[in-house]
Coordinates of C-alpha atoms and ligand atoms in Angstrom, one line a residue:
M1 CA 38.5 76.8 -5.5
A2 CA 39.8 73.2 -5.3
R3 CA 42.1 72.5 -8.2
P4 CA 40.8 69.8 -10.5
S5 CA 42.9 66.6 -9.8
P6 CA 44.6 64.6 -12.6
V7 CA 41.6 62.2 -12.7
I8 CA 39.1 65.0 -13.1
N9 CA 41.2 66.5 -15.9
V10 CA 41.2 63.1 -17.7
M11 CA 37.4 62.9 -17.3
T12 CA 36.9 66.5 -18.4
L13 CA 39.2 66.3 -21.5
T14 CA 37.5 63.0 -22.5
A15 CA 34.0 64.5 -22.1
R16 CA 35.0 67.6 -24.1
K17 CA 36.4 65.4 -26.9
A18 CA 33.2 63.4 -27.2
A19 CA 31.2 66.6 -26.9
R20 CA 32.8 68.1 -30.0
E21 CA 31.6 65.1 -32.0
L22 CA 28.1 65.3 -30.5
V23 CA 27.9 69.0 -31.3
R24 CA 28.8 68.3 -35.0
D25 CA 26.2 65.5 -35.1
F26 CA 23.6 67.6 -33.4
G27 CA 23.9 70.2 -36.2
E28 CA 23.3 67.4 -38.7
V29 CA 20.3 66.1 -36.7
E30 CA 18.7 69.5 -36.9
Q31 CA 18.8 69.2 -40.7
L32 CA 17.5 65.7 -40.7
Q33 CA 14.3 66.6 -38.8
V34 CA 12.5 67.3 -42.0
S35 CA 13.6 64.2 -43.8
R36 CA 11.1 61.4 -44.2
K37 CA 13.3 58.8 -42.6
G38 CA 14.1 61.0 -39.7
P39 CA 17.3 61.1 -37.7
A40 CA 16.9 58.0 -35.5
D41 CA 19.6 55.8 -37.0
F42 CA 21.9 58.7 -37.3
V43 CA 21.5 59.5 -33.6
S44 CA 22.2 55.9 -32.6
A45 CA 25.4 56.1 -34.6
A46 CA 26.3 59.4 -32.9
D47 CA 25.6 57.9 -29.5
L48 CA 27.9 54.9 -30.2
R49 CA 30.6 57.1 -31.7
A50 CA 30.7 59.2 -28.5
E51 CA 30.8 56.1 -26.3
K52 CA 33.7 54.7 -28.4
T53 CA 35.6 57.9 -28.0
I54 CA 35.1 57.9 -24.3
F55 CA 36.1 54.3 -24.0
R56 CA 39.2 54.9 -26.0
E57 CA 40.4 58.0 -24.1
L58 CA 39.7 56.7 -20.6
S59 CA 41.3 53.3 -21.4
K60 CA 44.4 55.1 -22.7
A61 CA 44.6 57.4 -19.6
R62 CA 43.9 54.6 -17.0
P63 CA 44.6 51.2 -18.4
G64 CA 43.1 48.4 -16.3
Y65 CA 40.0 50.3 -15.1
G66 CA 36.7 48.6 -15.8
F67 CA 33.6 50.1 -17.5
L68 CA 29.9 50.2 -17.2
M69 CA 28.6 52.0 -20.3
E70 CA 25.1 52.4 -21.5
E71 CA 25.6 51.5 -25.2
G72 CA 27.6 48.4 -24.3
S73 CA 24.1 47.4 -23.2
G74 CA 25.3 47.6 -19.6
A75 CA 28.0 45.1 -20.3
T76 CA 31.0 45.5 -17.9
A77 CA 34.5 45.5 -19.2
E78 CA 35.9 43.8 -16.1
G79 CA 39.2 45.7 -15.5
D80 CA 41.1 45.4 -12.2
G81 CA 37.9 44.8 -10.1
R82 CA 38.4 47.9 -8.0
H83 CA 38.1 50.8 -10.5
R84 CA 35.1 51.3 -12.7
W85 CA 34.0 54.1 -15.1
I86 CA 30.2 54.5 -15.3
V87 CA 29.4 56.3 -18.5
D88 CA 26.4 57.7 -20.3
P89 CA 27.8 59.1 -23.6
L90 CA 24.6 60.9 -24.4
D91 CA 22.0 61.6 -21.7
G92 CA 19.0 63.3 -23.2
T93 CA 18.8 61.2 -26.3
T94 CA 15.2 62.0 -27.0
N95 CA 16.0 65.7 -26.9
F96 CA 18.9 65.2 -29.2
L97 CA 16.8 63.2 -31.6
H98 CA 14.2 66.0 -31.8
G99 CA 16.7 68.8 -32.1
V100 CA 16.1 70.1 -28.5
P101 CA 19.4 71.5 -27.3
H102 CA 19.5 69.9 -23.8
F103 CA 21.7 66.9 -23.4
A104 CA 24.9 65.9 -21.7
I105 CA 27.7 63.4 -21.3
S106 CA 28.0 61.8 -17.8
I107 CA 31.2 60.1 -16.5
A108 CA 31.7 58.8 -13.0
L109 CA 34.5 56.9 -11.4
E110 CA 33.8 54.3 -8.8
V111 CA 36.5 52.9 -6.6
D112 CA 35.8 49.9 -4.4
G113 CA 32.0 50.5 -4.9
E114 CA 32.2 54.2 -3.9
I115 CA 31.7 57.0 -6.4
V116 CA 34.8 59.2 -6.0
A117 CA 34.6 61.5 -9.0
G118 CA 32.0 62.7 -11.4
V119 CA 31.7 64.9 -14.5
V120 CA 28.6 66.0 -16.3
H121 CA 29.4 68.1 -19.4
Q122 CA 26.7 70.0 -21.4
P123 CA 28.2 70.4 -24.8
L124 CA 26.0 73.2 -26.2
T125 CA 26.5 75.5 -23.2
D126 CA 30.1 74.4 -22.6
E127 CA 29.2 73.9 -18.9
T128 CA 31.3 71.3 -17.1
Y129 CA 30.0 70.2 -13.7
W130 CA 32.5 68.3 -11.7
A131 CA 33.0 66.9 -8.2
E132 CA 35.4 64.8 -6.3
R133 CA 34.7 63.2 -3.0
G134 CA 35.6 65.6 -0.2
Q135 CA 36.6 68.4 -2.6
G136 CA 33.2 70.0 -3.3
A137 CA 31.3 70.4 -6.5
H138 CA 32.0 72.9 -9.3
L139 CA 30.6 74.4 -12.4
N140 CA 33.6 75.2 -14.6
D141 CA 35.7 77.1 -12.0
R142 CA 32.9 78.1 -9.7
R143 CA 32.1 76.3 -6.5
L144 CA 28.6 75.0 -6.3
R145 CA 26.2 75.0 -3.3
V146 CA 22.6 73.6 -3.3
S147 CA 19.9 76.2 -2.9
S148 CA 18.9 77.4 0.6
R149 CA 15.1 77.7 -0.2
A150 CA 13.4 76.1 2.7
K151 CA 9.7 76.2 1.7
L152 CA 8.1 73.8 -0.7
E153 CA 5.9 76.7 -2.0
D154 CA 9.1 78.4 -3.3
A155 CA 10.7 75.3 -4.7
L156 CA 11.3 74.5 -8.4
I157 CA 11.6 70.7 -8.8
G158 CA 12.9 68.6 -11.6
T159 CA 11.5 65.2 -12.4
G160 CA 11.4 62.5 -15.0
I161 CA 8.2 61.0 -16.4
P162 CA 8.1 57.3 -17.4
F163 CA 7.4 56.7 -21.1
K164 CA 6.6 53.9 -23.6
G165 CA 7.9 50.5 -22.5
E166 CA 8.4 51.5 -18.9
E167 CA 6.4 50.5 -15.8
G168 CA 4.9 52.5 -12.9
H169 CA 3.0 55.2 -14.8
G170 CA 0.1 55.2 -12.3
H171 CA 2.5 55.4 -9.3
Y172 CA 4.5 58.1 -10.9
L173 CA 1.3 60.2 -11.6
G174 CA 0.3 59.7 -8.0
T175 CA 3.6 61.3 -6.8
L176 CA 3.2 64.1 -9.3
A177 CA -0.3 64.8 -8.1
R178 CA 1.0 65.0 -4.5
I179 CA 3.8 67.4 -5.3
T180 CA 2.5 69.8 -7.9
P181 CA 0.0 71.6 -5.7
M182 CA 2.7 72.2 -3.0
V183 CA 5.5 73.7 -5.1
S184 CA 6.3 76.7 -7.3
G185 CA 6.9 74.5 -10.4
V186 CA 7.9 71.1 -11.8
R187 CA 10.1 70.7 -14.8
R188 CA 10.7 67.6 -17.1
M189 CA 13.7 68.6 -19.1
G190 CA 14.7 65.1 -20.3
A191 CA 18.3 64.5 -19.1
A192 CA 18.6 63.1 -15.6
A193 CA 22.3 63.8 -15.3
L194 CA 21.6 67.5 -15.9
D195 CA 18.6 67.5 -13.6
L196 CA 21.0 66.4 -10.8
A197 CA 23.6 69.0 -11.9
Y198 CA 20.9 71.6 -11.6
V199 CA 20.1 70.6 -8.0
A200 CA 23.9 70.8 -7.2
A201 CA 23.9 74.3 -8.8
G202 CA 20.9 75.5 -6.7
R203 CA 18.8 76.0 -9.8
Y204 CA 16.4 73.3 -8.7
E205 CA 15.6 72.7 -5.1
A206 CA 15.1 69.0 -5.8
F207 CA 14.7 66.2 -8.4
W208 CA 12.9 62.9 -8.3
E209 CA 12.5 60.0 -10.7
F210 CA 12.1 56.2 -10.5
D211 CA 14.0 53.4 -12.1
L212 CA 17.0 55.2 -13.5
K213 CA 20.1 53.4 -14.6
P214 CA 23.5 53.8 -12.9
W215 CA 24.9 55.8 -15.8
D216 CA 22.1 58.3 -15.6
I217 CA 22.9 59.3 -12.0
A218 CA 26.3 58.1 -10.8
A219 CA 28.1 61.4 -11.5
G220 CA 25.1 63.6 -10.6
I221 CA 24.7 61.9 -7.2
L222 CA 28.2 63.0 -6.2
L223 CA 27.6 66.5 -7.6
V224 CA 24.6 67.0 -5.3
R225 CA 26.3 65.5 -2.2
E226 CA 29.4 67.5 -2.7
A227 CA 27.3 70.7 -3.1
G228 CA 25.7 70.0 0.3
G229 CA 22.5 68.2 -0.8
Y230 CA 21.0 64.9 0.1
V231 CA 20.5 62.0 -2.2
T232 CA 18.6 58.8 -1.2
T233 CA 15.8 56.6 -2.5
P234 CA 12.4 58.1 -1.6
G235 CA 12.5 55.4 1.2
G236 CA 15.7 56.9 2.6
D237 CA 18.3 54.5 1.4
P238 CA 21.5 56.3 0.5
N239 CA 22.4 53.3 -1.8
V240 CA 20.5 54.6 -4.8
L241 CA 22.2 52.9 -7.8
P242 CA 20.6 49.4 -7.4
S243 CA 16.9 50.6 -7.6
G244 CA 17.5 53.8 -9.5
D245 CA 14.7 55.4 -7.5
I246 CA 16.0 58.8 -6.6
L247 CA 15.2 61.9 -4.6
A248 CA 17.9 64.5 -4.6
A249 CA 17.3 67.8 -2.7
N250 CA 18.7 70.5 -0.6
D251 CA 19.0 69.8 3.1
R252 CA 15.7 71.6 4.0
L253 CA 13.4 70.0 1.5
H254 CA 14.6 66.4 1.3
Q255 CA 12.5 65.1 4.1
P256 CA 9.2 66.8 3.3
L257 CA 9.5 65.6 -0.3
A258 CA 10.4 62.1 0.7
E259 CA 7.3 62.0 2.9
L260 CA 5.1 63.2 0.0
I261 CA 6.5 60.6 -2.4
R262 CA 6.3 57.8 0.2
S263 CA 2.6 58.6 0.8
V264 CA 1.8 57.2 -2.6
P265 CA 1.7 53.4 -2.5
R266 CA 3.8 51.6 -5.0
T267 CA 0.8 49.5 -6.0
V268 CA -1.1 52.5 -7.4
D269 CA -0.7 51.7 -11.1
A270 CA -4.2 51.3 -12.2
A271 CA -4.3 54.4 -14.4
A272 CA -1.6 53.1 -16.6
Ligands
IPD301 C1 17.1 59.2 -20.1 C2 17.1 60.6 -19.6 C3 15.7 61.0 -19.1 C4 15.2 60.0 -18.1 C5 15.2 58.6 -18.7 C6 16.6 58.2 -19.1 P1 18.9 58.7 -22.1 O1 18.4 58.8 -20.5 O2 18.0 60.7 -18.5 O3 15.7 62.2 -18.5 O4 13.8 60.3 -17.8 O5 14.7 57.6 -17.8 O6 16.7 56.9 -19.7 O7 18.1 57.6 -22.7 O8 18.5 60.0 -22.7 O9 20.3 58.4 -22.0
CA302 CA1 20.7 58.4 -19.7
CA303 CA1 22.1 57.6 -23.0

């Protein structure tokens, strides 16, 4: 196994620190489910608290690095202009809010526009997925490799479904209609960072979703690539962050899935 580098250690320790707070807050959320007001405000506060902890720890460890963080409403703390942390303090907020135990913290480091390190930490299972460019992907101390299943009919595929306030419902349903009859199963688990980690770990053969934000996918993209998988837009562009349209898959199934998704015109949105 590649030994985690100092920067991976910083990212992992930071994620674990924020995770301890989230686990405590998640216990509280489970209690709040039955209250009339519900846990929404409490969850927003938990999200912000986790982000502040991550900001504080990473700033302390690497002064001068910039930030792109979800709860800072995408605002960038400029930094030195070369290094940037891309952070989602709580990916899977809707799950968290409903007491569903599937959420994660995602931290990526970008240097000169390239993602060079990524950590996705799942607090409730204590699983830390990490990758560094050129050093492979790992789950805790185990090396990861994407699955070798080569047939669509054997494939389990993750996805993300648009929801209230988002566009592209008809187009998305078109892609779902193309893919479901061809594969063994489709899952919508509600945390894109973990969906990508699952592709890296060979649990899913692939994952697709549209319109994601950099903090949802920056760390996960590196995980999949370092585990031997392919990540592009469905159109084949390896630069995924600008559009957030993503297809991540093992080397055998990336192309057939890209073709299926591309066969649905973007203009199909009538059903929405
Ligand atoms: C969301 C999750 C979800 C995806 C959404 C994201 P959040 O992030 O990753 O799986 O479908 O598009 O916004 O809001 O839980 O951090
Ligand atoms: Ca997210
Ligand atoms: Ca989030």
